[in-house]
Amino acid sequence: MAGMKIRKAVIPAAGMGTRFLPATKVMPKEMLPLVDKPLLQYGVEEAVAAGCDEVILITGRGKVTMEDHFDRAPELEASLERRGKLELLEAVREVTRLARIVVTRQSEPLGLGHAVLQAKEIVGDEPFCVILPDDVVTHGEPCMKQMVCAFEKTQSSILGSEIVEGDAIQNYGCLECTVDADDPRLLRVTDMVEKPKPQDAPSQNAIIGRYILTPRIFQLLEELKPGAGGELQLTDAIKALIQYEKVYGYRFKGTRHDAGDKFGFLKATVDFALERDDLGPAFREWLRTRNF
Ligand code: UTP
């Protein structure tokens, strides 16, 4: 595997998005916008910034709007051109040029591990990255790019990781790990515990929705028995991977928003709006007029 490059990103987006019902009854959660850009587009842009040229989108029934979003829209484009709305026209076209989007379906949402397994044939025998679009990370150097740099050194699977405070660890996969002697952001993973009781958590290092995985993960996913909730859990396959290969955690630089949760989504919306040149100043003023 020496010198392997990460060229392909898998974006699982076949879940049911139950936490956002009824909004997600017919609209994919991954198409919810932070201000005016869908969560999914942030994920694709991050994959491209990390050097990927192919994005494998795992979709499900009733979610075709996601692939349409990355396709040309001739009538819309012609109308924007006629009306001289050239900035919007560019924004619409830019989306179609981002990457080669390959779509495959997960026929039933049987868990994140099962969703990733659907990409097996398309990924083939090379390491790849996984980006969960509802975790949105902001930093000048995009999160997956940081992880790809770490992969270039380790040539091993890497899990995006963040230190969480106090009891919050019970909501995450948790790493049992030691800090690398040369790079304090790199963690050598010895085991993983899914959603531990706070008193049983081996560390405060939580796994978030960013992974670089070696192709052996597919074989392990195929051998896996359904875990919690009858689903194929990606973390169970990664636990098995640790028996065969080195696995690292990587404490990325940046801020993570859990946009798959209503409270996290609201906070992300406010932060993203405040950052915008066109909206930020007026939005900040308006927020000041609210009597919190
Ligand atoms: P989540 O658990 O956050 O998404 O999965 P969900 O299940 O759609 O949301 P809730 O909990 O019901 O509100 C993280 C990512 O993995 C995808 C989801 O689409 C989301 O992008 N996923 C999850 C799949 O593609 N397939 C699955 O079986 C489960």
PDB file of N, CA and C in Angstrom, residues 211-260:
ATOM      1  N   TYR A 211     -13.708   9.616   7.888  1.00  0.00           N
ATOM      2  CA  TYR A 211     -12.902   8.388   7.964  1.00  0.00           C
ATOM      3  C   TYR A 211     -12.042   8.265   6.708  1.00  0.00           C
ATOM      4  N   ILE A 212     -10.839   7.742   6.890  1.00  0.00           N
ATOM      5  CA  ILE A 212     -10.079   7.214   5.743  1.00  0.00           C
ATOM      6  C   ILE A 212      -9.932   5.726   6.040  1.00  0.00           C
ATOM      7  N   LEU A 213     -10.310   4.898   5.072  1.00  0.00           N
ATOM      8  CA  LEU A 213     -10.336   3.458   5.337  1.00  0.00           C
ATOM      9  C   LEU A 213      -9.581   2.697   4.255  1.00  0.00           C
ATOM     10  N   THR A 214      -8.926   1.636   4.665  1.00  0.00           N
ATOM     11  CA  THR A 214      -8.272   0.758   3.697  1.00  0.00           C
ATOM     12  C   THR A 214      -9.335  -0.220   3.176  1.00  0.00           C
ATOM     13  N   PRO A 215      -9.120  -0.794   1.981  1.00  0.00           N
ATOM     14  CA  PRO A 215     -10.194  -1.603   1.368  1.00  0.00           C
ATOM     15  C   PRO A 215     -10.523  -2.889   2.126  1.00  0.00           C
ATOM     16  N   ARG A 216      -9.656  -3.297   3.063  1.00  0.00           N
ATOM     17  CA  ARG A 216      -9.970  -4.491   3.859  1.00  0.00           C
ATOM     18  C   ARG A 216     -11.298  -4.315   4.611  1.00  0.00           C
ATOM     19  N   ILE A 217     -11.698  -3.062   4.811  1.00  0.00           N
ATOM     20  CA  ILE A 217     -12.935  -2.793   5.562  1.00  0.00           C
ATOM     21  C   ILE A 217     -14.138  -3.465   4.882  1.00  0.00           C
ATOM     22  N   PHE A 218     -14.096  -3.580   3.550  1.00  0.00           N
ATOM     23  CA  PHE A 218     -15.242  -4.168   2.844  1.00  0.00           C
ATOM     24  C   PHE A 218     -15.418  -5.645   3.215  1.00  0.00           C
ATOM     25  N   GLN A 219     -14.289  -6.355   3.238  1.00  0.00           N
ATOM     26  CA  GLN A 219     -14.329  -7.774   3.605  1.00  0.00           C
ATOM     27  C   GLN A 219     -14.874  -7.910   5.035  1.00  0.00           C
ATOM     28  N   LEU A 220     -14.422  -7.032   5.925  1.00  0.00           N
ATOM     29  CA  LEU A 220     -14.871  -7.112   7.321  1.00  0.00           C
ATOM     30  C   LEU A 220     -16.352  -6.753   7.443  1.00  0.00           C
ATOM     31  N   LEU A 221     -16.801  -5.814   6.642  1.00  0.00           N
ATOM     32  CA  LEU A 221     -18.229  -5.455   6.654  1.00  0.00           C
ATOM     33  C   LEU A 221     -19.077  -6.630   6.164  1.00  0.00           C
ATOM     34  N   GLU A 222     -18.556  -7.332   5.170  1.00  0.00           N
ATOM     35  CA  GLU A 222     -19.307  -8.479   4.638  1.00  0.00           C
ATOM     36  C   GLU A 222     -19.434  -9.601   5.658  1.00  0.00           C
ATOM     37  N   GLU A 223     -18.400  -9.726   6.495  1.00  0.00           N
ATOM     38  CA  GLU A 223     -18.412 -10.814   7.489  1.00  0.00           C
ATOM     39  C   GLU A 223     -19.189 -10.426   8.753  1.00  0.00           C
ATOM     40  N   LEU A 224     -19.511  -9.152   8.853  1.00  0.00           N
ATOM     41  CA  LEU A 224     -20.086  -8.626  10.102  1.00  0.00           C
ATOM     42  C   LEU A 224     -21.533  -9.075  10.310  1.00  0.00           C
ATOM     43  N   LYS A 225     -21.859  -9.356  11.571  1.00  0.00           N
ATOM     44  CA  LYS A 225     -23.261  -9.635  11.928  1.00  0.00           C
ATOM     45  C   LYS A 225     -23.893  -8.302  12.330  1.00  0.00           C
ATOM     46  N   PRO A 226     -25.203  -8.155  12.089  1.00  0.00           N
ATOM     47  CA  PRO A 226     -25.854  -6.910  12.510  1.00  0.00           C
ATOM     48  C   PRO A 226     -25.629  -6.634  13.996  1.00  0.00           C
ATOM     49  N   GLY A 227     -25.377  -5.379  14.343  1.00  0.00           N
ATOM     50  CA  GLY A 227     -25.127  -5.000  15.734  1.00  0.00           C
ATOM     51  C   GLY A 227     -26.313  -4.246  16.302  1.00  0.00           C
ATOM     52  N   ALA A 228     -26.022  -3.186  17.082  1.00  0.00           N
ATOM     53  CA  ALA A 228     -27.068  -2.410  17.749  1.00  0.00           C
ATOM     54  C   ALA A 228     -28.152  -1.994  16.750  1.00  0.00           C
ATOM     55  N   GLY A 229     -29.412  -2.190  17.139  1.00  0.00           N
ATOM     56  CA  GLY A 229     -30.553  -1.767  16.321  1.00  0.00           C
ATOM     57  C   GLY A 229     -30.709  -2.594  15.043  1.00  0.00           C
ATOM     58  N   GLY A 230     -30.069  -3.787  14.975  1.00  0.00           N
ATOM     59  CA  GLY A 230     -30.167  -4.629  13.783  1.00  0.00           C
ATOM     60  C   GLY A 230     -29.418  -4.053  12.594  1.00  0.00           C
ATOM     61  N   GLU A 231     -28.592  -3.039  12.820  1.00  0.00           N
ATOM     62  CA  GLU A 231     -27.888  -2.373  11.724  1.00  0.00           C
ATOM     63  C   GLU A 231     -26.446  -2.873  11.612  1.00  0.00           C
ATOM     64  N   LEU A 232     -25.883  -2.749  10.406  1.00  0.00           N
ATOM     65  CA  LEU A 232     -24.451  -3.033  10.236  1.00  0.00           C
ATOM     66  C   LEU A 232     -23.694  -1.774  10.625  1.00  0.00           C
ATOM     67  N   GLN A 233     -22.969  -1.859  11.730  1.00  0.00           N
ATOM     68  CA  GLN A 233     -22.300  -0.666  12.256  1.00  0.00           C
ATOM     69  C   GLN A 233     -20.890  -0.562  11.691  1.00  0.00           C
ATOM     70  N   LEU A 234     -20.570   0.601  11.146  1.00  0.00           N
ATOM     71  CA  LEU A 234     -19.218   0.816  10.617  1.00  0.00           C
ATOM     72  C   LEU A 234     -18.177   0.675  11.733  1.00  0.00           C
ATOM     73  N   THR A 235     -18.522   1.134  12.931  1.00  0.00           N
ATOM     74  CA  THR A 235     -17.534   1.063  14.019  1.00  0.00           C
ATOM     75  C   THR A 235     -17.201  -0.394  14.374  1.00  0.00           C
ATOM     76  N   ASP A 236     -18.159  -1.319  14.225  1.00  0.00           N
ATOM     77  CA  ASP A 236     -17.855  -2.736  14.503  1.00  0.00           C
ATOM     78  C   ASP A 236     -16.818  -3.257  13.507  1.00  0.00           C
ATOM     79  N   ALA A 237     -16.956  -2.862  12.253  1.00  0.00           N
ATOM     80  CA  ALA A 237     -15.979  -3.307  11.243  1.00  0.00           C
ATOM     81  C   ALA A 237     -14.614  -2.669  11.515  1.00  0.00           C
ATOM     82  N   ILE A 238     -14.599  -1.427  11.970  1.00  0.00           N
ATOM     83  CA  ILE A 238     -13.303  -0.774  12.263  1.00  0.00           C
ATOM     84  C   ILE A 238     -12.646  -1.460  13.469  1.00  0.00           C
ATOM     85  N   LYS A 239     -13.463  -1.844  14.441  1.00  0.00           N
ATOM     86  CA  LYS A 239     -12.925  -2.592  15.593  1.00  0.00           C
ATOM     87  C   LYS A 239     -12.232  -3.864  15.111  1.00  0.00           C
ATOM     88  N   ALA A 240     -12.850  -4.539  14.149  1.00  0.00           N
ATOM     89  CA  ALA A 240     -12.247  -5.757  13.591  1.00  0.00           C
ATOM     90  C   ALA A 240     -10.972  -5.415  12.814  1.00  0.00           C
ATOM     91  N   LEU A 241     -10.979  -4.279  12.127  1.00  0.00           N
ATOM     92  CA  LEU A 241      -9.820  -3.852  11.330  1.00  0.00           C
ATOM     93  C   LEU A 241      -8.572  -3.689  12.202  1.00  0.00           C
ATOM     94  N   ILE A 242      -8.796  -3.226  13.443  1.00  0.00           N
ATOM     95  CA  ILE A 242      -7.672  -2.992  14.370  1.00  0.00           C
ATOM     96  C   ILE A 242      -6.890  -4.292  14.626  1.00  0.00           C
ATOM     97  N   GLN A 243      -7.563  -5.440  14.472  1.00  0.00           N
ATOM     98  CA  GLN A 243      -6.876  -6.726  14.691  1.00  0.00           C
ATOM     99  C   GLN A 243      -5.872  -7.022  13.569  1.00  0.00           C
ATOM    100  N   TYR A 244      -6.055  -6.388  12.412  1.00  0.00           N
ATOM    101  CA  TYR A 244      -5.204  -6.703  11.255  1.00  0.00           C
ATOM    102  C   TYR A 244      -4.210  -5.591  10.903  1.00  0.00           C
ATOM    103  N   GLU A 245      -4.627  -4.331  11.127  1.00  0.00           N
ATOM    104  CA  GLU A 245      -3.835  -3.207  10.627  1.00  0.00           C
ATOM    105  C   GLU A 245      -3.766  -2.117  11.679  1.00  0.00           C
ATOM    106  N   LYS A 246      -2.784  -1.221  11.501  1.00  0.00           N
ATOM    107  CA  LYS A 246      -2.760  -0.044  12.367  1.00  0.00           C
ATOM    108  C   LYS A 246      -3.939   0.859  12.011  1.00  0.00           C
ATOM    109  N   VAL A 247      -4.572   1.408  13.033  1.00  0.00           N
ATOM    110  CA  VAL A 247      -5.648   2.380  12.829  1.00  0.00           C
ATOM    111  C   VAL A 247      -5.332   3.589  13.703  1.00  0.00           C
ATOM    112  N   TYR A 248      -5.472   4.763  13.125  1.00  0.00           N
ATOM    113  CA  TYR A 248      -5.179   5.991  13.865  1.00  0.00           C
ATOM    114  C   TYR A 248      -6.431   6.837  14.038  1.00  0.00           C
ATOM    115  N   GLY A 249      -6.407   7.659  15.075  1.00  0.00           N
ATOM    116  CA  GLY A 249      -7.369   8.754  15.181  1.00  0.00           C
ATOM    117  C   GLY A 249      -6.634  10.017  14.782  1.00  0.00           C
ATOM    118  N   TYR A 250      -7.361  11.021  14.332  1.00  0.00           N
ATOM    119  CA  TYR A 250      -6.709  12.291  14.012  1.00  0.00           C
ATOM    120  C   TYR A 250      -7.547  13.434  14.587  1.00  0.00           C
ATOM    121  N   ARG A 251      -6.935  14.161  15.526  1.00  0.00           N
ATOM    122  CA  ARG A 251      -7.628  15.321  16.112  1.00  0.00           C
ATOM    123  C   ARG A 251      -7.490  16.489  15.151  1.00  0.00           C
ATOM    124  N   PHE A 252      -8.532  16.690  14.361  1.00  0.00           N
ATOM    125  CA  PHE A 252      -8.483  17.720  13.316  1.00  0.00           C
ATOM    126  C   PHE A 252      -8.496  19.121  13.933  1.00  0.00           C
ATOM    127  N   LYS A 253      -8.016  20.077  13.126  1.00  0.00           N
ATOM    128  CA  LYS A 253      -8.144  21.490  13.498  1.00  0.00           C
ATOM    129  C   LYS A 253      -9.477  21.990  12.943  1.00  0.00           C
ATOM    130  N   GLY A 254     -10.204  22.778  13.696  1.00  0.00           N
ATOM    131  CA  GLY A 254     -11.445  23.348  13.172  1.00  0.00           C
ATOM    132  C   GLY A 254     -12.618  23.143  14.108  1.00  0.00           C
ATOM    133  N   THR A 255     -13.768  23.636  13.668  1.00  0.00           N
ATOM    134  CA  THR A 255     -14.997  23.540  14.457  1.00  0.00           C
ATOM    135  C   THR A 255     -15.952  22.600  13.758  1.00  0.00           C
ATOM    136  N   ARG A 256     -16.503  21.655  14.524  1.00  0.00           N
ATOM    137  CA  ARG A 256     -17.472  20.721  13.946  1.00  0.00           C
ATOM    138  C   ARG A 256     -18.882  21.105  14.366  1.00  0.00           C
ATOM    139  N   HIS A 257     -19.772  21.118  13.407  1.00  0.00           N
ATOM    140  CA  HIS A 257     -21.192  21.331  13.702  1.00  0.00           C
ATOM    141  C   HIS A 257     -21.932  20.031  13.445  1.00  0.00           C
ATOM    142  N   ASP A 258     -22.721  19.587  14.404  1.00  0.00           N
ATOM    143  CA  ASP A 258     -23.552  18.409  14.185  1.00  0.00           C
ATOM    144  C   ASP A 258     -24.879  18.871  13.581  1.00  0.00           C
ATOM    145  N   ALA A 259     -24.872  19.015  12.262  1.00  0.00           N
ATOM    146  CA  ALA A 259     -26.054  19.547  11.583  1.00  0.00           C
ATOM    147  C   ALA A 259     -27.133  18.483  11.379  1.00  0.00           C
ATOM    148  N   GLY A 260     -26.897  17.266  11.868  1.00  0.00           N
ATOM    149  CA  GLY A 260     -27.915  16.220  11.780  1.00  0.00           C
ATOM    150  C   GLY A 260     -28.867  16.256  12.966  1.00  0.00           C
TER     151      GLY A 260
END
